[in-house]
Short mmCIF file of C-alpha atoms and ligand atoms in Angstrom, two decimals:
data_model
loop_
_atom_site.label_atom_id
_atom_site.label_comp_id
_atom_site.label_asym_id
_atom_site.label_seq_id
_atom_site.Cartn_x
_atom_site.Cartn_y
_atom_site.Cartn_z
CA MET A 1 -0.18 -0.21 0.01
CA ILE A 2 2.93 2.39 0.83
CA ARG A 3 6.19 1.65 0.21
CA PHE A 4 9.34 3.47 1.04
CA ASP A 5 13.14 2.33 -0.36
CA HIS A 6 16.37 3.99 0.66
CA VAL A 7 14.05 7.34 0.53
CA SER A 8 16.51 10.16 1.73
CA LYS A 9 14.79 13.95 1.52
CA GLN A 10 16.86 16.76 1.96
CA TYR A 11 15.31 20.40 1.43
CA SER A 12 17.47 22.98 -0.40
CA GLY A 13 19.23 25.33 1.92
CA THR A 14 19.65 22.76 4.14
CA THR A 15 22.64 20.92 5.56
CA ARG A 16 20.95 17.80 6.75
CA PRO A 17 18.53 15.41 5.42
CA ALA A 18 14.94 15.42 6.83
CA LEU A 19 14.36 11.93 6.09
CA ASN A 20 17.98 9.69 5.77
CA ALA A 21 17.75 6.57 4.09
CA ILE A 22 14.08 5.56 5.53
CA ASN A 23 12.83 1.85 4.63
CA LEU A 24 8.71 1.52 5.34
CA GLU A 25 6.19 -0.63 4.02
CA VAL A 26 2.83 0.25 5.46
CA LEU A 27 -0.27 -2.75 4.67
CA ARG A 28 -3.55 -2.17 3.73
CA GLY A 29 -5.85 -1.45 6.68
CA GLU A 30 -2.82 -1.05 8.99
CA PHE A 31 -3.39 1.72 11.66
CA VAL A 32 0.18 3.29 11.92
CA PHE A 33 1.23 6.18 14.30
CA LEU A 34 4.44 8.35 13.74
CA VAL A 35 6.00 9.35 16.36
CA GLY A 36 9.19 11.33 16.97
CA ALA A 37 10.21 14.61 18.53
CA SER A 38 9.82 17.85 16.81
CA GLY A 39 11.89 18.15 13.42
CA SER A 40 12.61 14.43 13.05
CA GLY A 41 10.88 13.95 9.63
CA LYS A 42 7.28 12.98 10.18
CA SER A 43 5.64 15.66 8.37
CA SER A 44 8.20 14.87 5.74
CA CYS A 45 6.77 11.43 5.68
CA LEU A 46 3.39 12.53 4.96
CA ARG A 47 4.10 15.30 2.62
CA LEU A 48 6.42 12.74 0.62
CA ILE A 49 3.34 10.17 0.60
CA LEU A 50 0.83 12.70 -0.69
CA LYS A 51 3.38 13.81 -3.06
CA GLU A 52 3.65 17.07 -2.38
CA GLU A 53 7.63 16.63 -2.09
CA LYS A 54 9.77 14.75 -4.14
CA PRO A 55 12.23 12.58 -2.47
CA SER A 56 15.50 13.37 -2.88
CA LYS A 57 16.59 9.93 -3.19
CA GLY A 58 15.26 6.65 -3.35
CA LYS A 59 11.67 5.43 -4.63
CA ILE A 60 8.11 5.68 -3.12
CA HIS A 61 5.37 3.61 -3.70
CA VAL A 62 1.80 4.81 -2.94
CA LEU A 63 -1.80 2.35 -3.94
CA GLY A 64 0.80 0.63 -6.27
CA GLN A 65 2.34 3.56 -8.14
CA ASP A 66 5.77 4.60 -8.68
CA LEU A 67 4.82 8.02 -6.97
CA GLY A 68 8.08 8.78 -9.35
CA THR A 69 6.19 8.03 -12.37
CA ILE A 70 2.92 10.07 -11.84
CA SER A 71 2.93 13.47 -14.25
CA SER A 72 2.20 16.81 -12.20
CA ARG A 73 -0.77 16.41 -14.17
CA LYS A 74 -2.27 12.91 -12.52
CA VAL A 75 -1.41 14.02 -9.14
CA PRO A 76 -4.93 15.40 -8.16
CA TYR A 77 -6.17 12.32 -9.51
CA PHE A 78 -3.66 10.42 -7.59
CA ARG A 79 -4.60 12.27 -4.49
CA ARG A 80 -8.40 11.55 -4.94
CA ASN A 81 -7.51 8.14 -3.06
CA ILE A 82 -5.48 10.13 0.11
CA GLY A 83 -7.47 11.70 2.28
CA VAL A 84 -5.76 14.33 4.60
CA VAL A 85 -6.20 15.76 8.20
CA PHE A 86 -4.24 18.99 9.51
CA GLN A 87 -3.79 20.08 13.06
CA ASP A 88 -5.48 23.42 12.44
CA PHE A 89 -8.62 21.93 10.40
CA ARG A 90 -8.44 24.25 7.42
CA LEU A 91 -12.68 24.71 7.05
CA LEU A 92 -14.05 27.01 4.42
CA PRO A 93 -15.22 29.91 7.07
CA ASN A 94 -17.88 30.96 4.86
CA LYS A 95 -19.50 27.39 4.27
CA THR A 96 -21.72 25.38 6.20
CA VAL A 97 -20.89 22.04 7.59
CA PHE A 98 -22.37 20.52 4.86
CA GLU A 99 -21.06 22.84 2.36
CA ASN A 100 -17.63 22.02 3.52
CA VAL A 101 -17.79 18.49 3.04
CA ALA A 102 -19.83 18.38 -0.23
CA PHE A 103 -17.17 21.03 -1.64
CA THR A 104 -15.15 18.00 -1.70
CA LEU A 105 -17.60 16.11 -4.08
CA GLN A 106 -18.83 18.77 -5.79
CA VAL A 107 -15.12 19.53 -6.68
CA ILE A 108 -14.43 16.08 -8.63
CA GLY A 109 -17.46 16.15 -10.24
CA LYS A 110 -20.02 13.93 -8.24
CA SER A 111 -23.55 14.29 -8.91
CA ARG A 112 -26.10 16.81 -6.86
CA GLY A 113 -27.84 13.74 -6.02
CA PHE A 114 -24.37 11.61 -4.81
CA ILE A 115 -23.42 14.56 -2.85
CA GLN A 116 -27.19 14.96 -0.71
CA GLU A 117 -26.28 11.22 0.58
CA ALA A 118 -23.09 10.84 0.67
CA VAL A 119 -23.07 14.18 2.85
CA PRO A 120 -25.29 13.43 5.80
CA ASP A 121 -23.47 9.82 5.61
CA VAL A 122 -20.14 10.67 6.60
CA LEU A 123 -21.58 13.40 9.05
CA LYS A 124 -23.42 10.96 11.02
CA MET A 125 -20.57 8.56 10.76
CA VAL A 126 -18.47 11.19 12.51
CA GLY A 127 -20.72 12.12 14.89
CA LEU A 128 -22.13 15.59 13.17
CA ASP A 129 -25.42 14.83 12.95
CA GLY A 130 -27.67 17.60 13.07
CA LYS A 131 -24.92 20.25 12.91
CA ALA A 132 -25.03 20.51 8.66
CA ALA A 133 -25.85 23.89 9.08
CA ARG A 134 -23.51 25.23 11.12
CA ARG A 135 -20.67 27.33 9.93
CA PRO A 136 -17.24 26.45 11.18
CA HIS A 137 -17.30 29.21 13.91
CA GLU A 138 -20.06 28.00 15.72
CA LEU A 139 -18.84 24.77 16.14
CA SER A 140 -16.49 23.61 19.07
CA GLY A 141 -12.11 22.52 18.21
CA GLY A 142 -13.04 18.93 18.05
CA GLU A 143 -16.68 19.25 15.88
CA GLN A 144 -14.58 21.18 13.34
CA GLN A 145 -12.01 18.67 13.08
CA ARG A 146 -14.48 16.18 12.56
CA VAL A 147 -15.50 18.28 9.46
CA ALA A 148 -11.92 18.10 8.63
CA ILE A 149 -12.53 14.43 8.94
CA ALA A 150 -15.69 14.03 7.09
CA ARG A 151 -14.50 16.39 4.40
CA ALA A 152 -10.92 13.67 4.23
CA VAL A 153 -12.93 10.85 3.86
CA VAL A 154 -16.17 11.54 2.42
CA ASN A 155 -14.90 10.11 -1.05
CA LYS A 156 -13.93 6.93 1.07
CA PRO A 157 -9.89 7.61 0.07
CA GLN A 158 -8.02 4.16 0.78
CA VAL A 159 -5.40 6.29 2.26
CA LEU A 160 -6.32 8.84 5.45
CA LEU A 161 -3.32 10.99 6.65
CA ALA A 162 -3.28 12.55 9.89
CA ASP A 163 -0.77 15.62 10.72
CA GLU A 164 -1.32 15.73 14.41
CA PRO A 165 -4.77 16.21 13.78
CA THR A 166 -5.63 16.47 17.83
CA GLY A 167 -2.85 18.86 18.25
CA ASN A 168 -5.19 22.00 18.90
CA LEU A 169 -7.34 19.54 21.07
CA ASP A 170 -8.08 18.64 24.99
CA PRO A 171 -7.56 14.99 25.95
CA ALA A 172 -11.15 14.69 25.83
CA THR A 173 -12.19 15.98 23.15
CA SER A 174 -8.87 14.24 21.18
CA ALA A 175 -10.43 10.37 22.74
CA GLY A 176 -13.28 11.13 21.05
CA ILE A 177 -11.65 12.55 17.02
CA MET A 178 -9.48 9.12 17.63
CA ALA A 179 -12.69 6.87 17.95
CA VAL A 180 -13.64 8.14 14.43
CA LEU A 181 -10.21 7.47 13.20
CA GLU A 182 -10.69 4.36 14.78
CA ARG A 183 -13.82 3.68 13.20
CA ILE A 184 -12.67 4.76 9.53
CA ASN A 185 -9.41 2.41 9.87
CA ALA A 186 -11.96 -0.46 10.84
CA GLY A 187 -13.50 0.41 7.89
CA GLY A 188 -10.63 -0.40 6.14
CA THR A 189 -9.09 2.74 5.56
CA THR A 190 -5.13 2.78 5.99
CA VAL A 191 -4.36 5.53 8.39
CA LEU A 192 -0.80 7.20 9.04
CA MET A 193 -1.10 9.34 11.73
CA ALA A 194 2.10 11.77 12.82
CA THR A 195 1.19 12.49 16.54
CA HIS A 196 3.18 13.90 20.05
CA GLU A 197 -0.06 12.83 22.02
CA ALA A 198 2.23 10.53 24.34
CA GLY A 199 -1.56 8.49 25.98
CA ILE A 200 -2.98 7.91 22.91
CA VAL A 201 -0.30 6.28 21.40
CA ASP A 202 0.22 4.14 24.56
CA GLN A 203 -3.21 3.80 24.90
CA MET A 204 -4.29 2.64 21.08
CA LYS A 205 -1.32 0.21 20.98
CA ARG A 206 -1.00 0.28 17.24
CA ARG A 207 1.90 0.56 15.17
CA VAL A 208 4.18 2.86 16.25
CA ILE A 209 7.58 3.98 13.73
CA GLU A 210 9.54 6.63 15.65
CA LEU A 211 11.73 8.92 13.78
CA VAL A 212 14.72 10.79 15.28
CA ASN A 213 16.78 12.73 13.14
CA GLY A 214 15.23 11.84 9.61
CA GLN A 215 16.04 7.58 10.46
CA ILE A 216 13.12 4.86 12.12
CA VAL A 217 14.59 4.01 14.99
CA ARG A 218 11.64 2.11 16.18
CA ASP A 219 8.66 0.08 14.36
CA GLU A 220 6.81 -1.81 16.72
CA ARG A 221 3.53 -3.35 16.00
CA HIS A 222 2.15 -2.84 19.11
CA GLY A 223 4.24 -0.14 20.20
CA GLY A 224 3.60 3.05 22.80
CA TYR A 225 4.97 6.37 22.42
CA GLY A 226 8.21 6.02 23.95
CA PHE A 227 11.03 8.06 25.06
CA THR A 228 12.87 9.91 22.68
CA ALA A 229 9.31 11.05 21.07
CA ALA A 230 8.69 13.11 24.10
CA ILE A 231 12.31 15.29 23.62
CA PRO A 232 11.41 18.69 22.67
CA THR A 233 14.78 18.85 19.53
CA ALA A 234 15.19 16.50 16.82
CA HIS A 235 18.85 16.41 17.94
CA ILE A 236 19.07 13.40 19.70
CA ALA A 237 21.87 11.21 19.44
CA VAL A 238 21.48 7.97 16.97
CA ALA A 239 22.82 5.01 17.60
CA ASP A 240 25.39 3.96 15.03
CA GLU A 241 23.32 1.01 13.67
CA PRO A 242 21.62 1.62 10.40
CA ALA A 243 18.18 3.14 10.44
CA ASP A 244 16.90 0.15 8.44
CA THR A 245 17.64 -2.71 10.78
CA VAL A 246 15.16 -2.29 12.99
CA THR A 247 11.87 -3.76 12.12
CA ARG A 248 8.57 -3.89 12.80
CA ASP A 249 8.94 -7.12 14.76
CA THR A 250 11.18 -5.86 17.10
CA ALA A 251 9.75 -5.03 20.02
CA PRO A 252 10.48 -2.94 22.02
CA THR A 253 13.93 -1.67 20.13
CA ARG A 254 17.17 -2.04 20.15
CA LEU A 255 18.14 1.09 20.97
CA PRO A 256 18.96 1.40 24.72
CA LEU A 257 17.46 5.06 24.52
CA HIS A 258 13.84 3.46 23.91
CA GLN A 259 14.02 0.79 26.75
CA ALA A 260 13.32 3.33 28.92
CA THR A 261 9.61 3.85 27.36
CA GLY A 262 6.91 2.97 29.43
CA PRO A 263 3.24 3.07 30.30
CA VAL A 264 1.98 6.83 30.29
CA PRO A 265 -1.27 8.35 31.87
CA PRO A 266 -4.14 8.03 29.45
CA LEU A 267 -4.18 10.79 26.93
CA THR A 268 -1.91 13.01 28.37
CA ARG A 269 0.31 15.38 26.15
CA ALA A 270 3.88 14.79 25.69
CA PRO A 271 5.86 17.62 26.85
CA SER A 272 6.68 18.82 23.14
CA ALA A 273 3.29 18.58 22.23
CA PRO A 274 1.78 22.23 21.82
CA GLN A 275 -0.66 22.92 24.84
CA HIS A 276 -3.01 24.70 23.70
CA ALA A 277 -6.95 23.90 25.32
CA GLN A 278 -9.99 24.22 23.17
CA ALA A 279 -13.58 23.97 24.68
CA ALA A 280 -14.15 20.33 25.42
CA GLU A 281 -16.91 19.22 23.40
CA PRO A 282 -19.35 16.10 25.12
CA ALA A 283 -16.89 13.90 25.53
CA PRO A 284 -17.60 10.52 23.66
CA GLN A 285 -16.37 7.14 25.60
CA TYR A 286 -13.36 5.98 23.91
CA GLU A 287 -13.65 2.29 22.40
CA PRO A 288 -11.03 1.06 20.30
CA ALA A 289 -12.69 -0.32 17.57
CA PRO A 290 -11.40 -3.91 16.58
CA GLN A 291 -7.84 -4.44 15.48
CA HIS A 292 -6.57 -4.80 12.53
CA GLU A 293 -3.73 -7.27 12.19
CA PRO A 294 -3.14 -7.42 8.61
CA ALA A 295 0.38 -9.60 7.47
CA LEU A 296 3.40 -8.80 8.21
CA ARG A 297 4.96 -9.84 4.79
CA HIS A 298 3.88 -7.90 2.05
CA GLU A 299 1.19 -9.41 -0.21
CA PRO A 300 0.32 -7.53 -3.44
CA ALA A 301 -3.16 -5.49 -3.13
CA PRO A 302 -6.18 -7.02 -4.58
CA GLN A 303 -7.65 -5.23 -7.33
CA SER A 304 -10.59 -3.58 -5.82
CA THR A 305 -10.78 -2.28 -2.82
CA PRO A 306 -13.12 -2.70 -0.34
CA VAL A 307 -14.76 0.28 0.42
CA PRO A 308 -15.09 1.37 4.25
CA GLN A 309 -18.39 0.96 5.64
CA TYR A 310 -19.37 3.41 7.92
CA GLU A 311 -21.56 3.25 11.17
CA GLN A 312 -23.44 5.73 12.30
CA VAL A 313 -21.85 6.48 16.11
CA GLU A 314 -22.69 8.03 19.14
CA PRO A 315 -27.12 9.67 19.90
CA GLU A 316 -27.58 12.81 17.57
CA PRO A 317 -29.34 15.25 18.43
CA PRO A 318 -32.04 15.86 15.96
CA PHE A 319 -31.54 16.26 12.69
CA GLU A 320 -31.14 19.47 11.03
CA GLN A 321 -32.54 18.74 7.45
CA PRO A 322 -29.79 20.81 5.51
CA GLN A 323 -30.95 23.43 2.72
CA PRO A 324 -30.52 22.16 -0.42
CA ASP A 325 -27.95 24.28 -2.45
CA PRO A 326 -28.56 25.57 -5.83
CA GLN A 327 -24.98 25.48 -6.73
CA TYR A 328 -25.02 21.67 -5.65
CA GLU A 329 -24.72 20.78 -9.55
CA PRO A 330 -22.36 18.41 -11.33
CA VAL A 331 -19.03 20.02 -11.95
CA PRO A 332 -17.08 17.98 -14.56
CA ALA A 333 -13.76 16.23 -12.85
CA SER A 334 -12.01 17.63 -16.16
CA ALA A 335 -13.28 21.21 -15.87
CA PRO A 336 -14.61 21.99 -12.24
CA SER A 337 -15.72 25.61 -11.88
CA ASP A 338 -16.46 26.15 -8.38
CA THR A 339 -12.51 25.74 -7.32
CA GLY A 340 -9.77 27.78 -5.38
CA GLN A 341 -7.42 29.53 -7.53
CA THR A 342 -5.49 30.66 -4.42
CA ARG A 343 -1.49 30.02 -4.68
CA LEU A 344 0.09 28.25 -1.44
CA SER A 345 1.46 31.39 -0.41
CA ALA A 346 -2.07 32.95 -0.31
CA HIS A 347 -3.41 30.20 1.75
CA PHE A 348 -0.73 30.31 4.25
CA ALA A 349 -1.33 34.13 4.94
CA ALA A 350 -4.72 33.56 5.61
CA PRO A 351 -6.40 33.61 8.55
CA PRO A 352 -6.83 29.80 10.15
CA THR A 353 -10.48 28.67 11.51
CA GLN A 354 -8.78 27.96 14.80
CA PRO A 355 -5.24 29.57 16.07
CA VAL A 356 -2.48 27.78 14.55
CA ILE A 357 0.04 26.35 17.11
CA ARG A 358 3.09 25.97 15.17
CA PRO A 359 2.66 27.39 11.67
CA ARG A 360 5.80 26.76 9.34
CA LEU A 361 5.48 28.57 5.97
CA THR A 362 6.23 25.58 3.36
CA ASP A 363 8.15 27.88 0.77
CA HIS A 364 9.83 25.25 -0.10
CA GLU A 365 10.24 23.61 -3.23
CA LEU A 366 7.15 21.87 -4.33
CA PRO A 367 7.08 19.93 -7.48
CA GLU A 368 5.03 22.49 -8.66
CA GLN A 369 2.71 25.22 -7.04
CA LEU A 370 -0.57 24.05 -6.55
CA SER A 371 -3.38 25.26 -4.82
CA LEU A 372 -4.52 23.29 -1.71
CA ALA A 373 -7.46 22.07 -3.66
CA GLU A 374 -4.87 20.66 -6.03
CA LYS A 375 -2.86 19.29 -3.65
CA LEU A 376 -5.63 17.75 -1.74
CA GLY A 377 -6.85 16.16 -5.40
CA LEU A 378 -10.10 18.20 -5.22
CA ARG A 379 -8.63 19.52 -8.69
CA ALA A 380 -6.85 19.51 -12.00
CA PRO A 381 -3.88 21.47 -11.50
CA GLY A 382 -4.04 24.77 -13.68
CA ARG A 383 -7.35 25.60 -13.24
CA ASP A 384 -7.20 29.63 -11.97
CA GLU A 385 -10.99 30.11 -11.81
CA ASP A 386 -11.63 30.93 -8.13
CA PRO A 387 -14.68 31.58 -6.14
CA GLY A 388 -11.63 33.10 -3.74
CA GLU A 389 -12.90 30.81 -0.79
CA GLN A 390 -10.08 28.64 -0.20
CA ASN A 391 -9.69 30.89 2.53
CA VAL A 392 -7.67 28.20 4.99
CA GLY A 393 -5.33 28.20 7.04
CA PRO A 394 -1.18 28.13 7.05
CA THR A 395 -0.18 24.78 7.06
CA LYS A 396 2.89 23.48 9.51
N1 ATP B 401 10.12 23.51 3.78
C1 ATP B 401 11.36 22.99 4.28
N2 ATP B 401 12.48 23.48 3.93
C2 ATP B 401 13.50 23.15 4.66
N3 ATP B 401 13.50 22.24 5.76
C3 ATP B 401 12.42 21.76 5.71
C4 ATP B 401 11.11 21.69 5.46
N4 ATP B 401 10.25 21.58 5.85
C5 ATP B 401 10.93 20.76 6.90
N5 ATP B 401 12.30 21.19 6.95
C6 ATP B 401 13.33 20.16 8.09
O1 ATP B 401 13.22 19.18 8.03
C7 ATP B 401 13.19 18.08 9.30
C8 ATP B 401 11.81 17.74 9.48
O2 ATP B 401 10.86 18.16 9.44
P1 ATP B 401 9.12 17.91 9.60
O3 ATP B 401 8.81 18.82 9.68
O4 ATP B 401 9.48 16.10 8.71
O5 ATP B 401 9.39 17.26 11.03
P2 ATP B 401 8.21 16.71 12.45
O6 ATP B 401 9.03 15.42 12.86
O7 ATP B 401 6.90 16.64 11.47
O8 ATP B 401 8.58 17.94 13.11
P3 ATP B 401 6.89 18.26 13.79
O9 ATP B 401 6.80 17.06 14.92
O10 ATP B 401 7.60 19.20 14.44
O11 ATP B 401 5.67 18.94 13.11
C9 ATP B 401 13.02 19.41 9.92
O12 ATP B 401 14.79 19.77 10.60
C10 ATP B 401 12.68 20.77 9.24
O13 ATP B 401 13.33 22.21 9.68
#
C-alpha cells in the first residue's frame, strides 16, 4: 500500500537530510502512528506520500504506483485516493458544515444526488448529525476537526493521512477524534497519523514508527509513544546502527534509549506537544475498534478495494436537514469550476479557522505550485478560476 525504499529527503538550503535512507512498508488496513521529536521528519514522510514533496533519493510506492512516474497533471487524481487531515482543520469559514464536506465532492464532479446522500452519511459517521447547517465558528474545535475528517473521507479514500489531528484539542476531545479515526480504519482505510500525543499512542497500542533525526529507530507492532519522541528537540544522538535494520517485529527496540519506554497515563500530552486548550465537546466514550492485524509480509494488494462501511455513532441530536443548495450542480472532473485559485502562499497567509500552534511556511520546492484544492486532489492543476473561498489556514 505504501512503501519507501531507501528514501532520503533533503530540503534545499539545509545541511542535514530531513529523512535519511528510510525503508518503510505500510500494509492495507493498518493504523500506524508516526512519532518522534519535533523536526524528526514525520510531516516530511506524509508530504512525500502525498507527493507534495519529491524524495531526494529512493523510491516511493503508494497504492501500487511509483510516485516518481506520476506526472504533475495526474497528481490530483492520485490524491483522490488519499484523505488528509491537519492539526489546524482548514475549513472554509464561510461555508456550512454540509458545504465544507460537499465541496470536496463537487470539485471532483460528483452529482448532486450523490452529494445529498454521501454528505449526511459521513456527517453521521463522524458524529456531526444535526450540525450540517452550522458554520465552522459555531463549532467546537473537536467538531471542526470532525468536519475536516468527514471532508477527508467522504470520497472513501484508501489512505488517510493525519498530521497531528489532535494537536489543537484537549485530551477528552482528542479521544473522540481518535474514536472516529479508529472507526474509519475499521472500515478498511489505512491510517497514518503523525502525533505528539503520548497518551493516545500508548492507549491505542497500534503500530508505532519512531523517527529520530530522519531515521527510523523503532517500528513496533503494538507500540507505545516511547521516550525520545517526547524530547522536544530533533537533535538526539542516534546510535550507529543503520536505520533500516530495525524491523517492526523488533519489540520494543534495539536502541537502549527506548528501553526507558514506560506506560504513560491515558491521553496525556507529550512535553513537546503544543499546549492549546479547546473547549471540550461532550467526550464520547473511547472504545478502540477491533484491531486490524494485517499480515506482516508484503502481499500484493487486491485489485478491488473494499469500500469502507461507515457506521453511525453516538446518539445524535435531532437532525437538521441541510438546506438544498441550488449551486450543487455536478461539476465535470475535467473542468471544475467551483474551485480555489488561491496559491499556496496565499493559503498560508490567510487566517486559519482555529489558532495555529506551530505554523511553518512551506516555501519549499514544491514539485509544482499547486493550490490547496489541487494538493488535496480536489481539482486538476492549472485551473485558476476561483471563487476565492479557499480561505484556509497555514500549513505546518
Ligand atoms: N520546507 C522545508 N524547507 C527546509 N527544511 C524543512 C522544510 N520542511 C521541513 N524541513 C526540515 O526538515 C526536518 C523535518 O521536518 P518535519 O516537519 O518533517 O518534522 P516533524 O517531525 O514533522 O516535526 P513537527 O513534529 O514539529 O511537526 C526539520 O529539520 C525541518 O526543519
